[in-house]
Amino acid sequence: ELIRCHGDLHLGQILLRPDGGFAVIDFEGEPLAPLVERRALTSPARDVAGMLRSFSYAAHSARLRAASSCGLCESDVLLDWERLARHWFLRGYFGEVDGAGGHLWPVPPGARQWLISLFEIEKAFYEVDYEINNRPDWAIIPLSGILQVLERWGGDRD
């Protein structure tokens, strides 16, 4: 099913409220997209993928900053943080979605993951273009995301 989505959901669009909850802000969607495209109905997987890509950016940009400031190139802690952030976000998200009923998502977890991965790889290709044109040193972030999705799809098969 298709719905109106945020369209540019990432960590910078989320505020922590004083009561411990979260608020989503800035519903303009992708600023470079035409208005008619931003208002179009789409899969909720687009916003979920945007948030997952945002976790990847947070972890990888922290690694890049650490590498440039103190020579640390590898940090399993940041990779673990990304993995755990993905896990808990999806658990919380689907806990709410499944509790609300409706038919926005396929029921089998595997089908959900395939749908999310499709939108994740689409977003990562968009990010590669953006980074090459604006921050070439950061192109490694979405390229790594593409590799992660391909590995989840079974890219290590012969």
mmCIF file with all atom_site columns, C-alpha atoms in Angstrom, residues 15-123:
data_model
loop_
_atom_site.group_PDB
_atom_site.id
_atom_site.type_symbol
_atom_site.label_atom_id
_atom_site.label_alt_id
_atom_site.label_comp_id
_atom_site.label_asym_id
_atom_site.label_entity_id
_atom_site.label_seq_id
_atom_site.pdbx_PDB_ins_code
_atom_site.Cartn_x
_atom_site.Cartn_y
_atom_site.Cartn_z
_atom_site.occupancy
_atom_site.B_iso_or_equiv
_atom_site.pdbx_formal_charge
_atom_site.auth_seq_id
_atom_site.auth_comp_id
_atom_site.auth_asym_id
_atom_site.auth_atom_id
_atom_site.pdbx_PDB_model_num
ATOM 1   C CA . LEU A 1 15  ? 13.784 15.823  18.103 1.00 0.00 ? 15  LEU A CA 1
ATOM 2   C CA . LEU A 1 16  ? 13.820 14.322  21.580 1.00 0.00 ? 16  LEU A CA 1
ATOM 3   C CA . ARG A 1 17  ? 10.864 15.684  23.564 1.00 0.00 ? 17  ARG A CA 1
ATOM 4   C CA . PRO A 1 18  ? 11.086 16.558  27.276 1.00 0.00 ? 18  PRO A CA 1
ATOM 5   C CA . ASP A 1 19  ? 8.799  13.590  28.070 1.00 0.00 ? 19  ASP A CA 1
ATOM 6   C CA . GLY A 1 20  ? 11.291 11.160  26.471 1.00 0.00 ? 20  GLY A CA 1
ATOM 7   C CA . GLY A 1 21  ? 9.298  10.704  23.280 1.00 0.00 ? 21  GLY A CA 1
ATOM 8   C CA . PHE A 1 22  ? 10.309 11.847  19.836 1.00 0.00 ? 22  PHE A CA 1
ATOM 9   C CA . ALA A 1 23  ? 8.900  14.408  17.431 1.00 0.00 ? 23  ALA A CA 1
ATOM 10  C CA . VAL A 1 24  ? 9.310  14.313  13.653 1.00 0.00 ? 24  VAL A CA 1
ATOM 11  C CA . ILE A 1 25  ? 9.861  17.736  12.107 1.00 0.00 ? 25  ILE A CA 1
ATOM 12  C CA . ASP A 1 26  ? 10.223 19.360  8.684  1.00 0.00 ? 26  ASP A CA 1
ATOM 13  C CA . PHE A 1 27  ? 7.710  17.628  6.451  1.00 0.00 ? 27  PHE A CA 1
ATOM 14  C CA . GLU A 1 28  ? 8.762  19.337  3.205  1.00 0.00 ? 28  GLU A CA 1
ATOM 15  C CA . GLY A 1 29  ? 10.252 16.120  1.851  1.00 0.00 ? 29  GLY A CA 1
ATOM 16  C CA . GLU A 1 30  ? 13.308 15.986  -0.378 1.00 0.00 ? 30  GLU A CA 1
ATOM 17  C CA . PRO A 1 31  ? 13.997 19.686  -1.045 1.00 0.00 ? 31  PRO A CA 1
ATOM 18  C CA . LEU A 1 32  ? 15.411 19.090  -4.535 1.00 0.00 ? 32  LEU A CA 1
ATOM 19  C CA . ALA A 1 33  ? 12.371 17.113  -5.706 1.00 0.00 ? 33  ALA A CA 1
ATOM 20  C CA . PRO A 1 34  ? 9.456  18.869  -7.438 1.00 0.00 ? 34  PRO A CA 1
ATOM 21  C CA . LEU A 1 35  ? 6.433  19.542  -5.217 1.00 0.00 ? 35  LEU A CA 1
ATOM 22  C CA . VAL A 1 36  ? 4.221  17.090  -7.108 1.00 0.00 ? 36  VAL A CA 1
ATOM 23  C CA . GLU A 1 37  ? 6.799  14.344  -6.471 1.00 0.00 ? 37  GLU A CA 1
ATOM 24  C CA . ARG A 1 38  ? 7.093  15.251  -2.769 1.00 0.00 ? 38  ARG A CA 1
ATOM 25  C CA . ARG A 1 39  ? 3.311  15.029  -2.372 1.00 0.00 ? 39  ARG A CA 1
ATOM 26  C CA . ALA A 1 40  ? 2.958  11.709  -4.214 1.00 0.00 ? 40  ALA A CA 1
ATOM 27  C CA . LEU A 1 41  ? 1.966  8.585   -2.319 1.00 0.00 ? 41  LEU A CA 1
ATOM 28  C CA . THR A 1 42  ? 4.777  6.092   -1.784 1.00 0.00 ? 42  THR A CA 1
ATOM 29  C CA . SER A 1 43  ? 5.744  3.093   0.291  1.00 0.00 ? 43  SER A CA 1
ATOM 30  C CA . PRO A 1 44  ? 6.473  3.673   3.986  1.00 0.00 ? 44  PRO A CA 1
ATOM 31  C CA . ALA A 1 45  ? 9.649  1.682   3.304  1.00 0.00 ? 45  ALA A CA 1
ATOM 32  C CA . ARG A 1 46  ? 11.096 4.874   1.760  1.00 0.00 ? 46  ARG A CA 1
ATOM 33  C CA . ASP A 1 47  ? 11.091 6.644   5.139  1.00 0.00 ? 47  ASP A CA 1
ATOM 34  C CA . VAL A 1 48  ? 12.319 3.557   7.006  1.00 0.00 ? 48  VAL A CA 1
ATOM 35  C CA . ALA A 1 49  ? 15.201 3.236   4.531  1.00 0.00 ? 49  ALA A CA 1
ATOM 36  C CA . GLY A 1 50  ? 16.004 6.931   4.952  1.00 0.00 ? 50  GLY A CA 1
ATOM 37  C CA . MET A 1 51  ? 16.327 6.506   8.703  1.00 0.00 ? 51  MET A CA 1
ATOM 38  C CA . LEU A 1 52  ? 18.477 3.396   8.335  1.00 0.00 ? 52  LEU A CA 1
ATOM 39  C CA . ARG A 1 53  ? 20.767 5.241   5.904  1.00 0.00 ? 53  ARG A CA 1
ATOM 40  C CA . SER A 1 54  ? 20.960 8.040   8.471  1.00 0.00 ? 54  SER A CA 1
ATOM 41  C CA . PHE A 1 55  ? 22.266 5.598   11.082 1.00 0.00 ? 55  PHE A CA 1
ATOM 42  C CA . SER A 1 56  ? 24.918 4.545   8.579  1.00 0.00 ? 56  SER A CA 1
ATOM 43  C CA . TYR A 1 57  ? 25.892 8.174   7.990  1.00 0.00 ? 57  TYR A CA 1
ATOM 44  C CA . ALA A 1 58  ? 26.138 8.840   11.720 1.00 0.00 ? 58  ALA A CA 1
ATOM 45  C CA . ALA A 1 59  ? 28.442 5.867   12.298 1.00 0.00 ? 59  ALA A CA 1
ATOM 46  C CA . HIS A 1 60  ? 30.591 6.342   9.209  1.00 0.00 ? 60  HIS A CA 1
ATOM 47  C CA . SER A 1 61  ? 30.980 10.099  9.544  1.00 0.00 ? 61  SER A CA 1
ATOM 48  C CA . ALA A 1 62  ? 32.101 9.572   13.154 1.00 0.00 ? 62  ALA A CA 1
ATOM 49  C CA . ARG A 1 63  ? 34.678 7.076   11.866 1.00 0.00 ? 63  ARG A CA 1
ATOM 50  C CA . LEU A 1 64  ? 35.901 9.578   9.262  1.00 0.00 ? 64  LEU A CA 1
ATOM 51  C CA . ARG A 1 65  ? 36.227 12.310  11.901 1.00 0.00 ? 65  ARG A CA 1
ATOM 52  C CA . ALA A 1 66  ? 38.071 9.954   14.260 1.00 0.00 ? 66  ALA A CA 1
ATOM 53  C CA . ALA A 1 67  ? 40.438 8.894   11.482 1.00 0.00 ? 67  ALA A CA 1
ATOM 54  C CA . SER A 1 68  ? 41.267 12.475  10.546 1.00 0.00 ? 68  SER A CA 1
ATOM 55  C CA . SER A 1 69  ? 41.662 13.775  14.095 1.00 0.00 ? 69  SER A CA 1
ATOM 56  C CA . CYS A 1 70  ? 43.528 11.010  15.867 1.00 0.00 ? 70  CYS A CA 1
ATOM 57  C CA . GLY A 1 71  ? 44.466 8.430   13.267 1.00 0.00 ? 71  GLY A CA 1
ATOM 58  C CA . LEU A 1 72  ? 41.879 5.846   14.279 1.00 0.00 ? 72  LEU A CA 1
ATOM 59  C CA . CYS A 1 73  ? 40.644 4.099   11.157 1.00 0.00 ? 73  CYS A CA 1
ATOM 60  C CA . GLU A 1 74  ? 38.632 1.240   12.567 1.00 0.00 ? 74  GLU A CA 1
ATOM 61  C CA . SER A 1 75  ? 36.080 1.324   15.303 1.00 0.00 ? 75  SER A CA 1
ATOM 62  C CA . ASP A 1 76  ? 34.017 -1.761  15.967 1.00 0.00 ? 76  ASP A CA 1
ATOM 63  C CA . VAL A 1 77  ? 32.072 0.278   18.520 1.00 0.00 ? 77  VAL A CA 1
ATOM 64  C CA . LEU A 1 78  ? 30.621 2.503   15.783 1.00 0.00 ? 78  LEU A CA 1
ATOM 65  C CA . LEU A 1 79  ? 29.783 -0.448  13.560 1.00 0.00 ? 79  LEU A CA 1
ATOM 66  C CA . ASP A 1 80  ? 28.102 -2.149  16.522 1.00 0.00 ? 80  ASP A CA 1
ATOM 67  C CA . TRP A 1 81  ? 26.220 1.093   17.248 1.00 0.00 ? 81  TRP A CA 1
ATOM 68  C CA . GLU A 1 82  ? 24.891 1.175   13.682 1.00 0.00 ? 82  GLU A CA 1
ATOM 69  C CA . ARG A 1 83  ? 23.821 -2.473  13.846 1.00 0.00 ? 83  ARG A CA 1
ATOM 70  C CA . LEU A 1 84  ? 22.078 -1.948  17.188 1.00 0.00 ? 84  LEU A CA 1
ATOM 71  C CA . ALA A 1 85  ? 20.461 1.327   16.085 1.00 0.00 ? 85  ALA A CA 1
ATOM 72  C CA . ARG A 1 86  ? 19.022 -0.458  13.031 1.00 0.00 ? 86  ARG A CA 1
ATOM 73  C CA . HIS A 1 87  ? 17.810 -3.368  15.148 1.00 0.00 ? 87  HIS A CA 1
ATOM 74  C CA . TRP A 1 88  ? 16.076 -1.256  17.809 1.00 0.00 ? 88  TRP A CA 1
ATOM 75  C CA . PHE A 1 89  ? 14.617 1.202   15.318 1.00 0.00 ? 89  PHE A CA 1
ATOM 76  C CA . LEU A 1 90  ? 13.077 -1.608  13.248 1.00 0.00 ? 90  LEU A CA 1
ATOM 77  C CA . ARG A 1 91  ? 11.865 -3.419  16.365 1.00 0.00 ? 91  ARG A CA 1
ATOM 78  C CA . GLY A 1 92  ? 10.183 -0.273  17.677 1.00 0.00 ? 92  GLY A CA 1
ATOM 79  C CA . TYR A 1 93  ? 8.824  0.715   14.281 1.00 0.00 ? 93  TYR A CA 1
ATOM 80  C CA . PHE A 1 94  ? 7.293  -2.663  13.509 1.00 0.00 ? 94  PHE A CA 1
ATOM 81  C CA . GLY A 1 95  ? 6.055  -3.016  17.072 1.00 0.00 ? 95  GLY A CA 1
ATOM 82  C CA . GLU A 1 96  ? 3.972  0.115   16.465 1.00 0.00 ? 96  GLU A CA 1
ATOM 83  C CA . VAL A 1 97  ? 2.974  -0.808  12.906 1.00 0.00 ? 97  VAL A CA 1
ATOM 84  C CA . ASP A 1 98  ? 1.962  -4.351  13.790 1.00 0.00 ? 98  ASP A CA 1
ATOM 85  C CA . GLY A 1 99  ? 0.023  -3.152  16.828 1.00 0.00 ? 99  GLY A CA 1
ATOM 86  C CA . ALA A 1 100 ? -1.952 -0.653  14.731 1.00 0.00 ? 100 ALA A CA 1
ATOM 87  C CA . GLY A 1 101 ? -3.255 -3.193  12.225 1.00 0.00 ? 101 GLY A CA 1
ATOM 88  C CA . GLY A 1 102 ? -3.590 -2.288  8.586  1.00 0.00 ? 102 GLY A CA 1
ATOM 89  C CA . HIS A 1 103 ? -1.857 -3.584  5.514  1.00 0.00 ? 103 HIS A CA 1
ATOM 90  C CA . LEU A 1 104 ? 0.967  -1.162  4.801  1.00 0.00 ? 104 LEU A CA 1
ATOM 91  C CA . TRP A 1 105 ? 3.649  -3.824  5.090  1.00 0.00 ? 105 TRP A CA 1
ATOM 92  C CA . PRO A 1 106 ? 4.000  -7.457  4.055  1.00 0.00 ? 106 PRO A CA 1
ATOM 93  C CA . VAL A 1 107 ? 3.689  -9.740  7.067  1.00 0.00 ? 107 VAL A CA 1
ATOM 94  C CA . PRO A 1 108 ? 6.711  -12.031 6.524  1.00 0.00 ? 108 PRO A CA 1
ATOM 95  C CA . PRO A 1 109 ? 9.870  -10.421 7.962  1.00 0.00 ? 109 PRO A CA 1
ATOM 96  C CA . GLY A 1 110 ? 11.887 -11.522 4.924  1.00 0.00 ? 110 GLY A CA 1
ATOM 97  C CA . ALA A 1 111 ? 9.540  -9.707  2.566  1.00 0.00 ? 111 ALA A CA 1
ATOM 98  C CA . ARG A 1 112 ? 9.754  -6.595  4.743  1.00 0.00 ? 112 ARG A CA 1
ATOM 99  C CA . GLN A 1 113 ? 13.558 -6.721  4.663  1.00 0.00 ? 113 GLN A CA 1
ATOM 100 C CA . TRP A 1 114 ? 13.605 -7.063  0.866  1.00 0.00 ? 114 TRP A CA 1
ATOM 101 C CA . LEU A 1 115 ? 11.326 -4.037  0.521  1.00 0.00 ? 115 LEU A CA 1
ATOM 102 C CA . ILE A 1 116 ? 13.427 -1.957  2.905  1.00 0.00 ? 116 ILE A CA 1
ATOM 103 C CA . SER A 1 117 ? 16.622 -3.049  1.143  1.00 0.00 ? 117 SER A CA 1
ATOM 104 C CA . LEU A 1 118 ? 15.200 -1.962  -2.213 1.00 0.00 ? 118 LEU A CA 1
ATOM 105 C CA . PHE A 1 119 ? 14.605 1.557   -0.888 1.00 0.00 ? 119 PHE A CA 1
ATOM 106 C CA . GLU A 1 120 ? 17.924 1.571   0.985  1.00 0.00 ? 120 GLU A CA 1
ATOM 107 C CA . ILE A 1 121 ? 19.871 0.852   -2.173 1.00 0.00 ? 121 ILE A CA 1
ATOM 108 C CA . GLU A 1 122 ? 17.877 3.469   -4.098 1.00 0.00 ? 122 GLU A CA 1
ATOM 109 C CA . LYS A 1 123 ? 18.681 6.045   -1.404 1.00 0.00 ? 123 LYS A CA 1
#
